[in-house]
Structure formats: C-alpha cells, structure tokens
Amino acid sequence: MIEHTVDQLYVGQEFVTNVWISQKAKQELQKMRRFPDLGKLVDKIRYWAVSGFEKWEGATRPIVPEWDGVFSLRYQSLHRILGFYENDDRTRFIVIDVFLKKDRGLNEAESGRIDRVGQVKKLNLWVRGQ
Amino acid sequence: MTVDWLKQAQEDYSNSPDGYIHEFRLSFAEFVIDRLRELGWSQKDVCEKLSVSEPLLSRLLSGDHNWTSASAGKIFWALKSRARVRPPEKKTPIEIPVEYYSPAGHPILDTSAEGFTYRGHDGKENEIQFKDFEGIKASTFRKRTVSGSKAGNDIATGSAKSLG
C-alpha cells in the first residue's frame, strides 16, 4: 500500500543528488513556516544537492546515517529531515518525514519515525507524483 | 501542496546578505571536505593538527560556524593550501562576428542554395543566381571576421568570376 507520494524539490542537471519530497514532509515544514531559518535550511539542502549529498555524509557531518538505510539531514542539532537514497543510489534522495527533536537524545516517538521511514524504503511504500 | 513556497523561501534567503554569508561558509566547508579527501585525512587528523575539537570542526562543516579569517587561514595552513578570493568568472558565450563577402568585396546579405543577395558599391541590393555564373559555388565566397574579434582572417576557397 502506497503511503507517500513524492514531488520534485531539486531535480535537474545542475544537481548531483536529485531530491524529492513527500507531502508529509512538506506539511511538517509548513508548520515551521514561521521559523526564521526555514529559508536557510532549504538553502543548505539545495547546496548539498548541487555538490552531491555523499560529500556531506558522516557521523560528524550534516547528513548522518541513522539506521535501516535512513539518513537525516541535520540543522542546528534539532532538525531532522529524514529520507533515503532510492535503491541506495547517491544521485536520488527521497525525503519522507521531518521533525524537530524535543531533547538532546531521541525519544521513543522520534525513533519510531526513523523506523517508519526505514519501512517505507524497505517495502517501497512510496511513489513519484507528477 | 506544491513546493513553490519552499523554493521561494530558499530563494529569498539566498538573495539576502545572510544568504551570501551562508553560501560562502558552505563553499569553505566544501573545500575542507574535498581537501581532506585529496590528502586522505580524517577530520580527526586535521583537528589534532589545529588543536581544535571535532564538534567545532563539525560546526564549521555544517556551514553554521562564524569562523574568523585567522581561523580560516590556519585551516588552509593545516590543509597545505593557499587561498585567494577571485572575482567570479564571467561565463558569457564567445561570439565571433562573421560577415561574408563576394570575391569582389561585396557584403553578402543573404544566401540560399540557389544564389545570394549582395549589396553593390552603389548601395543597392542585387540578387544573383548561381546557375547564371559558371564555376561559382557558395563555398567560393570569403569569410571575414569583423575587426576586433579573435578568430582567423579571410578564408580563400577558390576562384570565381568577379561580380564586378
């Protein structure tokens, strides 16, 4: 059963990593619309997409591997933009969910959201929109 | 829900003074990452050389750290690189203006497989059909670049009757 429809966010020849984003992730970012640094956050994603996400990956870098093939794009230690590489191909990244951490570590609900994104990847519970 | 508002937020930010600073910091972070890869070093290696903590270097690599020019200079030193700020390259296409002239020096205004139109010395436009002139082909005409361009000079491609 398809859970997520994803749309193009940054897709094209100028991007080493093309990025798609789910409706859910857009809704979560919409809640942050009054967040003053939202533009900066998306600006980072665009920059990383142009130069390629792979270069920015690592435990101490802004794109962090979580588990089950899920990666989180991080901003100021609180924001977690969750997604995965389609077929583990570093040129295609699918953003599924977004949340703001409540505390220093992840609580159960937040870990559960990472688990869920892992399931979306594993079971292909997503599809591209128009 | 479209992504337009997200892209607009990014564009608005990118065009702000903060956006310029952000891009500068990200490009510096990218340089550090690329250089570490070239040297085969880990972040830990460069942290030891600089006597800085890994969390600090991580903040730098996120593009969020407000490092000083002195700190940046030390990083260049640690990574055995010198750096200078250069003006952005102008990426404009090179256009080489070309004009065609008949062997007699008449500027060609228009050409086709059948013939051409040229401006005579009296300033009037004249039309010539190739079939009327033995031995004349389109390739006969000289190509001359407009003065000031960097391309080559006249290309002589054979002889033809003068058009007078």
PDB file of C-alpha atoms in Angstrom:
ATOM      1  CA  MET A   1       0.000   0.000   0.000  1.00  0.00           C
ATOM      2  CA  ILE A   2       1.473   3.337  -1.050  1.00  0.00           C
ATOM      3  CA  GLU A   3       1.886   5.676   1.900  1.00  0.00           C
ATOM      4  CA  HIS A   4       3.713   8.587   0.336  1.00  0.00           C
ATOM      5  CA  THR A   5       3.601  10.492  -2.912  1.00  0.00           C
ATOM      6  CA  VAL A   6       6.761  12.475  -3.519  1.00  0.00           C
ATOM      7  CA  ASP A   7       7.276  15.540  -5.677  1.00  0.00           C
ATOM      8  CA  GLN A   8      10.369  17.077  -7.195  1.00  0.00           C
ATOM      9  CA  LEU A   9      12.138  19.527  -4.943  1.00  0.00           C
ATOM     10  CA  TYR A  10      15.532  19.824  -6.591  1.00  0.00           C
ATOM     11  CA  VAL A  11      15.745  17.765  -9.743  1.00  0.00           C
ATOM     12  CA  GLY A  12      17.781  18.567 -12.816  1.00  0.00           C
ATOM     13  CA  GLN A  13      21.171  18.527 -14.440  1.00  0.00           C
ATOM     14  CA  GLU A  14      22.653  21.055 -12.054  1.00  0.00           C
ATOM     15  CA  PHE A  15      22.106  18.692  -9.121  1.00  0.00           C
ATOM     16  CA  VAL A  16      24.466  15.818  -8.384  1.00  0.00           C
ATOM     17  CA  THR A  17      21.840  14.475  -5.977  1.00  0.00           C
ATOM     18  CA  ASN A  18      18.255  14.964  -7.085  1.00  0.00           C
ATOM     19  CA  VAL A  19      15.805  15.440  -4.255  1.00  0.00           C
ATOM     20  CA  TRP A  20      12.131  14.555  -3.990  1.00  0.00           C
ATOM     21  CA  ILE A  21       9.918  15.380  -1.022  1.00  0.00           C
ATOM     22  CA  SER A  22       6.763  13.770   0.362  1.00  0.00           C
ATOM     23  CA  GLN A  23       3.511  15.519   1.182  1.00  0.00           C
ATOM     24  CA  LYS A  24       4.047  14.646   4.832  1.00  0.00           C
ATOM     25  CA  ALA A  25       7.461  16.289   4.883  1.00  0.00           C
ATOM     26  CA  LYS A  26       6.038  19.378   3.191  1.00  0.00           C
ATOM     27  CA  GLN A  27       3.294  19.567   5.797  1.00  0.00           C
ATOM     28  CA  GLU A  28       5.824  19.335   8.614  1.00  0.00           C
ATOM     29  CA  LEU A  29       7.913  22.089   7.037  1.00  0.00           C
ATOM     30  CA  GLN A  30       4.745  24.134   6.582  1.00  0.00           C
ATOM     31  CA  LYS A  31       4.329  24.060  10.365  1.00  0.00           C
ATOM     32  CA  MET A  32       7.798  25.562  10.577  1.00  0.00           C
ATOM     33  CA  ARG A  33       6.928  28.306   8.126  1.00  0.00           C
ATOM     34  CA  ARG A  34       7.293  30.930  10.786  1.00  0.00           C
ATOM     35  CA  PHE A  35      10.625  29.505  11.707  1.00  0.00           C
ATOM     36  CA  PRO A  36      13.014  32.301  10.725  1.00  0.00           C
ATOM     37  CA  ASP A  37      15.702  29.973   9.402  1.00  0.00           C
ATOM     38  CA  LEU A  38      13.473  27.857   7.182  1.00  0.00           C
ATOM     39  CA  GLY A  39      14.915  29.516   4.091  1.00  0.00           C
ATOM     40  CA  LYS A  40      18.412  28.787   5.375  1.00  0.00           C
ATOM     41  CA  LEU A  41      17.528  25.157   5.975  1.00  0.00           C
ATOM     42  CA  VAL A  42      16.251  24.683   2.440  1.00  0.00           C
ATOM     43  CA  ASP A  43      19.222  26.659   1.120  1.00  0.00           C
ATOM     44  CA  LYS A  44      21.508  24.082   2.717  1.00  0.00           C
ATOM     45  CA  ILE A  45      19.595  21.237   1.082  1.00  0.00           C
ATOM     46  CA  ARG A  46      19.903  22.923  -2.278  1.00  0.00           C
ATOM     47  CA  TYR A  47      23.640  23.489  -1.825  1.00  0.00           C
ATOM     48  CA  TRP A  48      24.161  19.882  -0.816  1.00  0.00           C
ATOM     49  CA  ALA A  49      22.086  18.721  -3.781  1.00  0.00           C
ATOM     50  CA  VAL A  50      24.258  20.720  -6.177  1.00  0.00           C
ATOM     51  CA  SER A  51      27.514  19.376  -4.785  1.00  0.00           C
ATOM     52  CA  GLY A  52      26.138  15.904  -4.039  1.00  0.00           C
ATOM     53  CA  PHE A  53      24.844  14.601  -0.741  1.00  0.00           C
ATOM     54  CA  GLU A  54      27.549  11.962  -0.464  1.00  0.00           C
ATOM     55  CA  LYS A  55      30.255  14.509   0.184  1.00  0.00           C
ATOM     56  CA  TRP A  56      28.336  15.787   3.229  1.00  0.00           C
ATOM     57  CA  GLU A  57      27.692  12.380   4.786  1.00  0.00           C
ATOM     58  CA  GLY A  58      29.237  11.211   8.007  1.00  0.00           C
ATOM     59  CA  ALA A  59      28.686  10.851  11.705  1.00  0.00           C
ATOM     60  CA  THR A  60      30.119  14.315  12.292  1.00  0.00           C
ATOM     61  CA  ARG A  61      28.756  15.906   9.123  1.00  0.00           C
ATOM     62  CA  PRO A  62      25.343  17.348   8.357  1.00  0.00           C
ATOM     63  CA  ILE A  63      23.979  14.263   6.540  1.00  0.00           C
ATOM     64  CA  VAL A  64      24.018  11.468   9.071  1.00  0.00           C
ATOM     65  CA  PRO A  65      23.288   7.789   8.523  1.00  0.00           C
ATOM     66  CA  GLU A  66      20.732   6.632  11.082  1.00  0.00           C
ATOM     67  CA  TRP A  67      19.680   3.017  10.626  1.00  0.00           C
ATOM     68  CA  ASP A  68      17.847   0.821   8.092  1.00  0.00           C
ATOM     69  CA  GLY A  69      19.199   2.954   5.241  1.00  0.00           C
ATOM     70  CA  VAL A  70      17.668   6.117   6.634  1.00  0.00           C
ATOM     71  CA  PHE A  71      19.627   9.366   6.614  1.00  0.00           C
ATOM     72  CA  SER A  72      18.857  12.542   8.487  1.00  0.00           C
ATOM     73  CA  LEU A  73      19.726  15.956   7.121  1.00  0.00           C
ATOM     74  CA  ARG A  74      20.542  17.975  10.195  1.00  0.00           C
ATOM     75  CA  TYR A  75      20.383  21.602  11.055  1.00  0.00           C
ATOM     76  CA  GLN A  76      21.427  23.078  14.383  1.00  0.00           C
ATOM     77  CA  SER A  77      21.193  19.687  16.084  1.00  0.00           C
ATOM     78  CA  LEU A  78      17.414  19.871  16.402  1.00  0.00           C
ATOM     79  CA  HIS A  79      16.027  19.488  12.929  1.00  0.00           C
ATOM     80  CA  ARG A  80      15.797  16.075  11.417  1.00  0.00           C
ATOM     81  CA  ILE A  81      14.868  15.765   7.756  1.00  0.00           C
ATOM     82  CA  LEU A  82      14.519  12.051   7.186  1.00  0.00           C
ATOM     83  CA  GLY A  83      14.873  10.195   3.936  1.00  0.00           C
ATOM     84  CA  PHE A  84      16.798   7.613   1.983  1.00  0.00           C
ATOM     85  CA  TYR A  85      18.576   7.087  -1.298  1.00  0.00           C
ATOM     86  CA  GLU A  86      16.434   5.376  -3.878  1.00  0.00           C
ATOM     87  CA  ASN A  87      17.985   1.951  -4.451  1.00  0.00           C
ATOM     88  CA  ASP A  88      20.970   3.273  -2.475  1.00  0.00           C
ATOM     89  CA  ASP A  89      21.817   5.463  -5.450  1.00  0.00           C
ATOM     90  CA  ARG A  90      23.528   8.624  -4.224  1.00  0.00           C
ATOM     91  CA  THR A  91      22.016  10.639  -7.101  1.00  0.00           C
ATOM     92  CA  ARG A  92      18.429  10.241  -5.854  1.00  0.00           C
ATOM     93  CA  PHE A  93      17.264  11.159  -2.364  1.00  0.00           C
ATOM     94  CA  ILE A  94      13.680  10.811  -1.166  1.00  0.00           C
ATOM     95  CA  VAL A  95      12.619  12.966   1.789  1.00  0.00           C
ATOM     96  CA  ILE A  96       9.786  11.329   3.704  1.00  0.00           C
ATOM     97  CA  ASP A  97       9.477  12.993   7.104  1.00  0.00           C
ATOM     98  CA  VAL A  98      10.647  15.981   9.123  1.00  0.00           C
ATOM     99  CA  PHE A  99      10.625  16.657  12.841  1.00  0.00           C
ATOM    100  CA  LEU A 100      12.147  18.846  15.499  1.00  0.00           C
ATOM    101  CA  LYS A 101      13.859  16.966  18.271  1.00  0.00           C
ATOM    102  CA  LYS A 102      12.457  17.635  21.708  1.00  0.00           C
ATOM    103  CA  ASP A 103      15.567  16.834  23.670  1.00  0.00           C
ATOM    104  CA  ARG A 104      19.253  16.035  23.286  1.00  0.00           C
ATOM    105  CA  GLY A 105      18.616  12.382  22.534  1.00  0.00           C
ATOM    106  CA  LEU A 106      15.822  10.827  20.513  1.00  0.00           C
ATOM    107  CA  ASN A 107      12.681   9.871  22.373  1.00  0.00           C
ATOM    108  CA  GLU A 108      10.669   6.770  21.544  1.00  0.00           C
ATOM    109  CA  ALA A 109       8.281   8.543  19.198  1.00  0.00           C
ATOM    110  CA  GLU A 110      11.144  10.161  17.278  1.00  0.00           C
ATOM    111  CA  SER A 111      12.991   6.851  16.947  1.00  0.00           C
ATOM    112  CA  GLY A 112       9.734   5.368  15.750  1.00  0.00           C
ATOM    113  CA  ARG A 113       9.558   7.904  12.971  1.00  0.00           C
ATOM    114  CA  ILE A 114      13.003   6.861  11.773  1.00  0.00           C
ATOM    115  CA  ASP A 115      11.896   3.227  11.937  1.00  0.00           C
ATOM    116  CA  ARG A 116       8.864   4.112   9.849  1.00  0.00           C
ATOM    117  CA  VAL A 117      10.942   5.811   7.143  1.00  0.00           C
ATOM    118  CA  GLY A 118      13.098   2.692   7.071  1.00  0.00           C
ATOM    119  CA  GLN A 119       9.964   0.652   6.443  1.00  0.00           C
ATOM    120  CA  VAL A 120       8.907   2.994   3.641  1.00  0.00           C
ATOM    121  CA  LYS A 121      12.267   2.378   1.987  1.00  0.00           C
ATOM    122  CA  LYS A 122      12.344  -1.331   2.565  1.00  0.00           C
ATOM    123  CA  LEU A 123       8.774  -2.015   1.405  1.00  0.00           C
ATOM    124  CA  ASN A 124       8.708   0.665  -1.324  1.00  0.00           C
ATOM    125  CA  LEU A 125       5.712   2.386   0.184  1.00  0.00           C
ATOM    126  CA  TRP A 126       6.140   5.487  -1.915  1.00  0.00           C
ATOM    127  CA  VAL A 127       5.576   6.676  -5.449  1.00  0.00           C
ATOM    128  CA  ARG A 128       6.516   9.715  -7.521  1.00  0.00           C
ATOM    129  CA  GLY A 129       3.822  12.270  -8.179  1.00  0.00           C
ATOM    130  CA  GLN A 130       3.618  14.371 -11.334  1.00  0.00           C
TER     131      GLN A 130
ATOM    132  CA  MET B   1       0.664  21.159  -1.650  1.00  0.00           C
ATOM    133  CA  THR B   2       3.322  22.387  -4.027  1.00  0.00           C
ATOM    134  CA  VAL B   3       6.985  23.022  -3.307  1.00  0.00           C
ATOM    135  CA  ASP B   4       6.881  26.533  -4.719  1.00  0.00           C
ATOM    136  CA  TRP B   5       6.662  28.222  -1.338  1.00  0.00           C
ATOM    137  CA  LEU B   6       9.654  26.194  -0.125  1.00  0.00           C
ATOM    138  CA  LYS B   7      11.735  27.156  -3.132  1.00  0.00           C
ATOM    139  CA  GLN B   8      10.669  30.763  -2.729  1.00  0.00           C
ATOM    140  CA  ALA B   9      11.772  30.734   0.909  1.00  0.00           C
ATOM    141  CA  GLN B  10      15.136  29.376  -0.205  1.00  0.00           C
ATOM    142  CA  GLU B  11      15.491  31.909  -2.975  1.00  0.00           C
ATOM    143  CA  ASP B  12      14.557  34.824  -0.737  1.00  0.00           C
ATOM    144  CA  TYR B  13      17.105  33.703   1.806  1.00  0.00           C
ATOM    145  CA  SER B  14      19.778  33.056  -0.816  1.00  0.00           C
ATOM    146  CA  ASN B  15      19.453  36.599  -2.132  1.00  0.00           C
ATOM    147  CA  SER B  16      19.742  38.168   1.316  1.00  0.00           C
ATOM    148  CA  PRO B  17      23.047  39.257   2.886  1.00  0.00           C
ATOM    149  CA  ASP B  18      22.806  36.274   5.252  1.00  0.00           C
ATOM    150  CA  GLY B  19      22.362  34.048   2.237  1.00  0.00           C
ATOM    151  CA  TYR B  20      25.610  35.291   0.735  1.00  0.00           C
ATOM    152  CA  ILE B  21      27.404  34.638   4.033  1.00  0.00           C
ATOM    153  CA  HIS B  22      25.848  31.193   4.204  1.00  0.00           C
ATOM    154  CA  GLU B  23      26.965  30.278   0.712  1.00  0.00           C
ATOM    155  CA  PHE B  24      30.473  31.492   1.474  1.00  0.00           C
ATOM    156  CA  ARG B  25      30.645  29.328   4.600  1.00  0.00           C
ATOM    157  CA  LEU B  26      29.249  26.297   2.786  1.00  0.00           C
ATOM    158  CA  SER B  27      31.762  26.702  -0.015  1.00  0.00           C
ATOM    159  CA  PHE B  28      34.552  26.860   2.549  1.00  0.00           C
ATOM    160  CA  ALA B  29      33.190  23.749   4.244  1.00  0.00           C
ATOM    161  CA  GLU B  30      33.071  22.028   0.877  1.00  0.00           C
ATOM    162  CA  PHE B  31      36.674  22.998   0.213  1.00  0.00           C
ATOM    163  CA  VAL B  32      37.713  21.444   3.544  1.00  0.00           C
ATOM    164  CA  ILE B  33      35.838  18.231   2.772  1.00  0.00           C
ATOM    165  CA  ASP B  34      37.348  17.972  -0.711  1.00  0.00           C
ATOM    166  CA  ARG B  35      40.822  18.710   0.569  1.00  0.00           C
ATOM    167  CA  LEU B  36      40.573  16.120   3.324  1.00  0.00           C
ATOM    168  CA  ARG B  37      39.647  13.567   0.699  1.00  0.00           C
ATOM    169  CA  GLU B  38      42.577  14.574  -1.524  1.00  0.00           C
ATOM    170  CA  LEU B  39      45.002  14.293   1.380  1.00  0.00           C
ATOM    171  CA  GLY B  40      43.449  11.058   2.616  1.00  0.00           C
ATOM    172  CA  TRP B  41      42.979  12.596   6.045  1.00  0.00           C
ATOM    173  CA  SER B  42      40.191  12.203   8.540  1.00  0.00           C
ATOM    174  CA  GLN B  43      38.548  15.082  10.354  1.00  0.00           C
ATOM    175  CA  LYS B  44      40.324  13.861  13.453  1.00  0.00           C
ATOM    176  CA  ASP B  45      43.703  14.307  11.735  1.00  0.00           C
ATOM    177  CA  VAL B  46      43.074  17.945  10.985  1.00  0.00           C
ATOM    178  CA  CYS B  47      41.590  18.564  14.423  1.00  0.00           C
ATOM    179  CA  GLU B  48      44.775  17.281  16.024  1.00  0.00           C
ATOM    180  CA  LYS B  49      46.873  19.465  13.779  1.00  0.00           C
ATOM    181  CA  LEU B  50      44.793  22.520  14.623  1.00  0.00           C
ATOM    182  CA  SER B  51      44.236  21.612  18.247  1.00  0.00           C
ATOM    183  CA  VAL B  52      40.504  22.053  17.874  1.00  0.00           C
ATOM    184  CA  SER B  53      37.693  19.792  18.876  1.00  0.00           C
ATOM    185  CA  GLU B  54      35.798  17.629  16.420  1.00  0.00           C
ATOM    186  CA  PRO B  55      32.447  19.214  17.350  1.00  0.00           C
ATOM    187  CA  LEU B  56      33.897  22.588  16.384  1.00  0.00           C
ATOM    188  CA  LEU B  57      35.077  21.275  13.037  1.00  0.00           C
ATOM    189  CA  SER B  58      31.684  19.671  12.547  1.00  0.00           C
ATOM    190  CA  ARG B  59      30.019  23.031  13.079  1.00  0.00           C
ATOM    191  CA  LEU B  60      32.331  24.502  10.500  1.00  0.00           C
ATOM    192  CA  LEU B  61      31.415  21.768   8.047  1.00  0.00           C
ATOM    193  CA  SER B  62      27.724  22.449   8.572  1.00  0.00           C
ATOM    194  CA  GLY B  63      28.229  25.980   7.290  1.00  0.00           C
ATOM    195  CA  ASP B  64      26.925  27.484  10.515  1.00  0.00           C
ATOM    196  CA  HIS B  65      30.094  28.443  12.290  1.00  0.00           C
ATOM    197  CA  ASN B  66      31.176  32.067  12.303  1.00  0.00           C
ATOM    198  CA  TRP B  67      34.880  31.448  11.897  1.00  0.00           C
ATOM    199  CA  THR B  68      37.325  34.319  11.679  1.00  0.00           C
ATOM    200  CA  SER B  69      39.668  34.889   8.765  1.00  0.00           C
ATOM    201  CA  ALA B  70      42.509  33.923  11.110  1.00  0.00           C
ATOM    202  CA  SER B  71      40.832  30.594  11.840  1.00  0.00           C
ATOM    203  CA  ALA B  72      40.247  30.037   8.151  1.00  0.00           C
ATOM    204  CA  GLY B  73      43.893  30.857   7.435  1.00  0.00           C
ATOM    205  CA  LYS B  74      45.000  28.262   9.989  1.00  0.00           C
ATOM    206  CA  ILE B  75      42.795  25.686   8.350  1.00  0.00           C
ATOM    207  CA  PHE B  76      44.319  26.466   4.970  1.00  0.00           C
ATOM    208  CA  TRP B  77      47.738  26.040   6.572  1.00  0.00           C
ATOM    209  CA  ALA B  78      46.768  22.727   8.155  1.00  0.00           C
ATOM    210  CA  LEU B  79      45.443  21.515   4.815  1.00  0.00           C
ATOM    211  CA  LYS B  80      48.544  22.732   2.986  1.00  0.00           C
ATOM    212  CA  SER B  81      46.558  25.032   0.762  1.00  0.00           C
ATOM    213  CA  ARG B  82      46.771  28.665  -0.059  1.00  0.00           C
ATOM    214  CA  ALA B  83      43.674  30.569  -0.993  1.00  0.00           C
ATOM    215  CA  ARG B  84      42.786  33.829  -2.622  1.00  0.00           C
ATOM    216  CA  VAL B  85      39.444  35.381  -3.338  1.00  0.00           C
ATOM    217  CA  ARG B  86      38.968  35.921  -7.052  1.00  0.00           C
ATOM    218  CA  PRO B  87      36.173  37.763  -8.819  1.00  0.00           C
ATOM    219  CA  PRO B  88      33.585  35.408 -10.268  1.00  0.00           C
ATOM    220  CA  GLU B  89      34.327  34.180 -13.763  1.00  0.00           C
ATOM    221  CA  LYS B  90      32.258  35.762 -16.425  1.00  0.00           C
ATOM    222  CA  LYS B  91      30.526  32.962 -18.215  1.00  0.00           C
ATOM    223  CA  THR B  92      29.401  34.639 -21.378  1.00  0.00           C
ATOM    224  CA  PRO B  93      29.401  32.840 -24.682  1.00  0.00           C
ATOM    225  CA  ILE B  94      32.097  33.900 -27.076  1.00  0.00           C
ATOM    226  CA  GLU B  95      30.578  35.256 -30.230  1.00  0.00           C
ATOM    227  CA  ILE B  96      32.743  35.728 -33.227  1.00  0.00           C
ATOM    228  CA  PRO B  97      31.014  38.030 -35.634  1.00  0.00           C
ATOM    229  CA  VAL B  98      31.406  36.898 -39.200  1.00  0.00           C
ATOM    230  CA  GLU B  99      30.485  38.594 -42.393  1.00  0.00           C
ATOM    231  CA  TYR B 100      30.570  37.120 -45.849  1.00  0.00           C
ATOM    232  CA  TYR B 101      31.951  38.951 -48.853  1.00  0.00           C
ATOM    233  CA  SER B 102      31.932  38.196 -52.529  1.00  0.00           C
ATOM    234  CA  PRO B 103      35.301  37.875 -54.261  1.00  0.00           C
ATOM    235  CA  ALA B 104      34.829  41.485 -55.379  1.00  0.00           C
ATOM    236  CA  GLY B 105      34.293  42.617 -51.826  1.00  0.00           C
ATOM    237  CA  HIS B 106      30.510  42.976 -51.836  1.00  0.00           C
ATOM    238  CA  PRO B 107      28.903  42.238 -48.473  1.00  0.00           C
ATOM    239  CA  ILE B 108      26.610  39.221 -48.745  1.00  0.00           C
ATOM    240  CA  LEU B 109      23.223  39.938 -47.234  1.00  0.00           C
ATOM    241  CA  ASP B 110      21.530  36.580 -47.634  1.00  0.00           C
ATOM    242  CA  THR B 111      22.358  33.203 -49.171  1.00  0.00           C
ATOM    243  CA  SER B 112      20.494  30.140 -50.352  1.00  0.00           C
ATOM    244  CA  ALA B 113      21.273  27.017 -52.357  1.00  0.00           C
ATOM    245  CA  GLU B 114      20.211  28.854 -55.476  1.00  0.00           C
ATOM    246  CA  GLY B 115      22.106  32.068 -55.051  1.00  0.00           C
ATOM    247  CA  PHE B 116      22.669  35.082 -52.863  1.00  0.00           C
ATOM    248  CA  THR B 117      21.823  38.703 -52.348  1.00  0.00           C
ATOM    249  CA  TYR B 118      24.607  41.234 -52.103  1.00  0.00           C
ATOM    250  CA  ARG B 119      24.940  44.962 -51.674  1.00  0.00           C
ATOM    251  CA  GLY B 120      26.687  46.575 -54.589  1.00  0.00           C
ATOM    252  CA  HIS B 121      29.038  49.515 -54.460  1.00  0.00           C
ATOM    253  CA  ASP B 122      26.075  51.773 -55.205  1.00  0.00           C
ATOM    254  CA  GLY B 123      24.433  50.565 -52.024  1.00  0.00           C
ATOM    255  CA  LYS B 124      21.644  48.766 -53.833  1.00  0.00           C
ATOM    256  CA  GLU B 125      20.711  45.162 -53.136  1.00  0.00           C
ATOM    257  CA  ASN B 126      21.246  42.742 -56.015  1.00  0.00           C
ATOM    258  CA  GLU B 127      20.279  39.125 -56.400  1.00  0.00           C
ATOM    259  CA  ILE B 128      22.462  36.561 -58.138  1.00  0.00           C
ATOM    260  CA  GLN B 129      21.526  33.043 -59.150  1.00  0.00           C
ATOM    261  CA  PHE B 130      24.388  30.559 -59.160  1.00  0.00           C
ATOM    262  CA  LYS B 131      23.124  28.997 -62.362  1.00  0.00           C
ATOM    263  CA  ASP B 132      23.935  32.205 -64.166  1.00  0.00           C
ATOM    264  CA  PHE B 133      27.596  32.070 -63.272  1.00  0.00           C
ATOM    265  CA  GLU B 134      29.776  29.234 -64.326  1.00  0.00           C
ATOM    266  CA  GLY B 135      32.144  27.940 -61.678  1.00  0.00           C
ATOM    267  CA  ILE B 136      30.644  29.856 -58.801  1.00  0.00           C
ATOM    268  CA  LYS B 137      29.706  27.946 -55.710  1.00  0.00           C
ATOM    269  CA  ALA B 138      28.647  29.096 -52.271  1.00  0.00           C
ATOM    270  CA  SER B 139      31.986  27.956 -50.880  1.00  0.00           C
ATOM    271  CA  THR B 140      33.723  30.417 -53.188  1.00  0.00           C
ATOM    272  CA  PHE B 141      32.892  33.353 -51.006  1.00  0.00           C
ATOM    273  CA  ARG B 142      35.244  34.675 -48.456  1.00  0.00           C
ATOM    274  CA  LYS B 143      34.517  34.655 -44.808  1.00  0.00           C
ATOM    275  CA  ARG B 144      35.952  37.565 -42.957  1.00  0.00           C
ATOM    276  CA  THR B 145      35.669  38.257 -39.309  1.00  0.00           C
ATOM    277  CA  VAL B 146      34.733  41.677 -38.079  1.00  0.00           C
ATOM    278  CA  SER B 147      37.787  43.532 -36.884  1.00  0.00           C
ATOM    279  CA  GLY B 148      38.414  43.191 -33.175  1.00  0.00           C
ATOM    280  CA  SER B 149      37.419  39.542 -32.929  1.00  0.00           C
ATOM    281  CA  LYS B 150      39.919  36.836 -32.158  1.00  0.00           C
ATOM    282  CA  ALA B 151      39.097  34.431 -34.974  1.00  0.00           C
ATOM    283  CA  GLY B 152      41.181  33.983 -38.075  1.00  0.00           C
ATOM    284  CA  ASN B 153      41.231  36.130 -41.154  1.00  0.00           C
ATOM    285  CA  ASP B 154      39.930  35.663 -44.657  1.00  0.00           C
ATOM    286  CA  ILE B 155      39.395  32.182 -45.967  1.00  0.00           C
ATOM    287  CA  ALA B 156      40.092  31.928 -49.665  1.00  0.00           C
ATOM    288  CA  THR B 157      38.270  28.946 -51.155  1.00  0.00           C
ATOM    289  CA  GLY B 158      38.976  29.109 -54.799  1.00  0.00           C
ATOM    290  CA  SER B 159      38.444  31.362 -57.730  1.00  0.00           C
ATOM    291  CA  ALA B 160      35.346  32.695 -59.355  1.00  0.00           C
ATOM    292  CA  LYS B 161      34.408  35.248 -61.878  1.00  0.00           C
ATOM    293  CA  SER B 162      34.341  38.650 -60.446  1.00  0.00           C
ATOM    294  CA  LEU B 163      30.924  40.042 -59.906  1.00  0.00           C
ATOM    295  CA  GLY B 164      32.172  43.441 -60.780  1.00  0.00           C
TER     296      GLY B 164
END
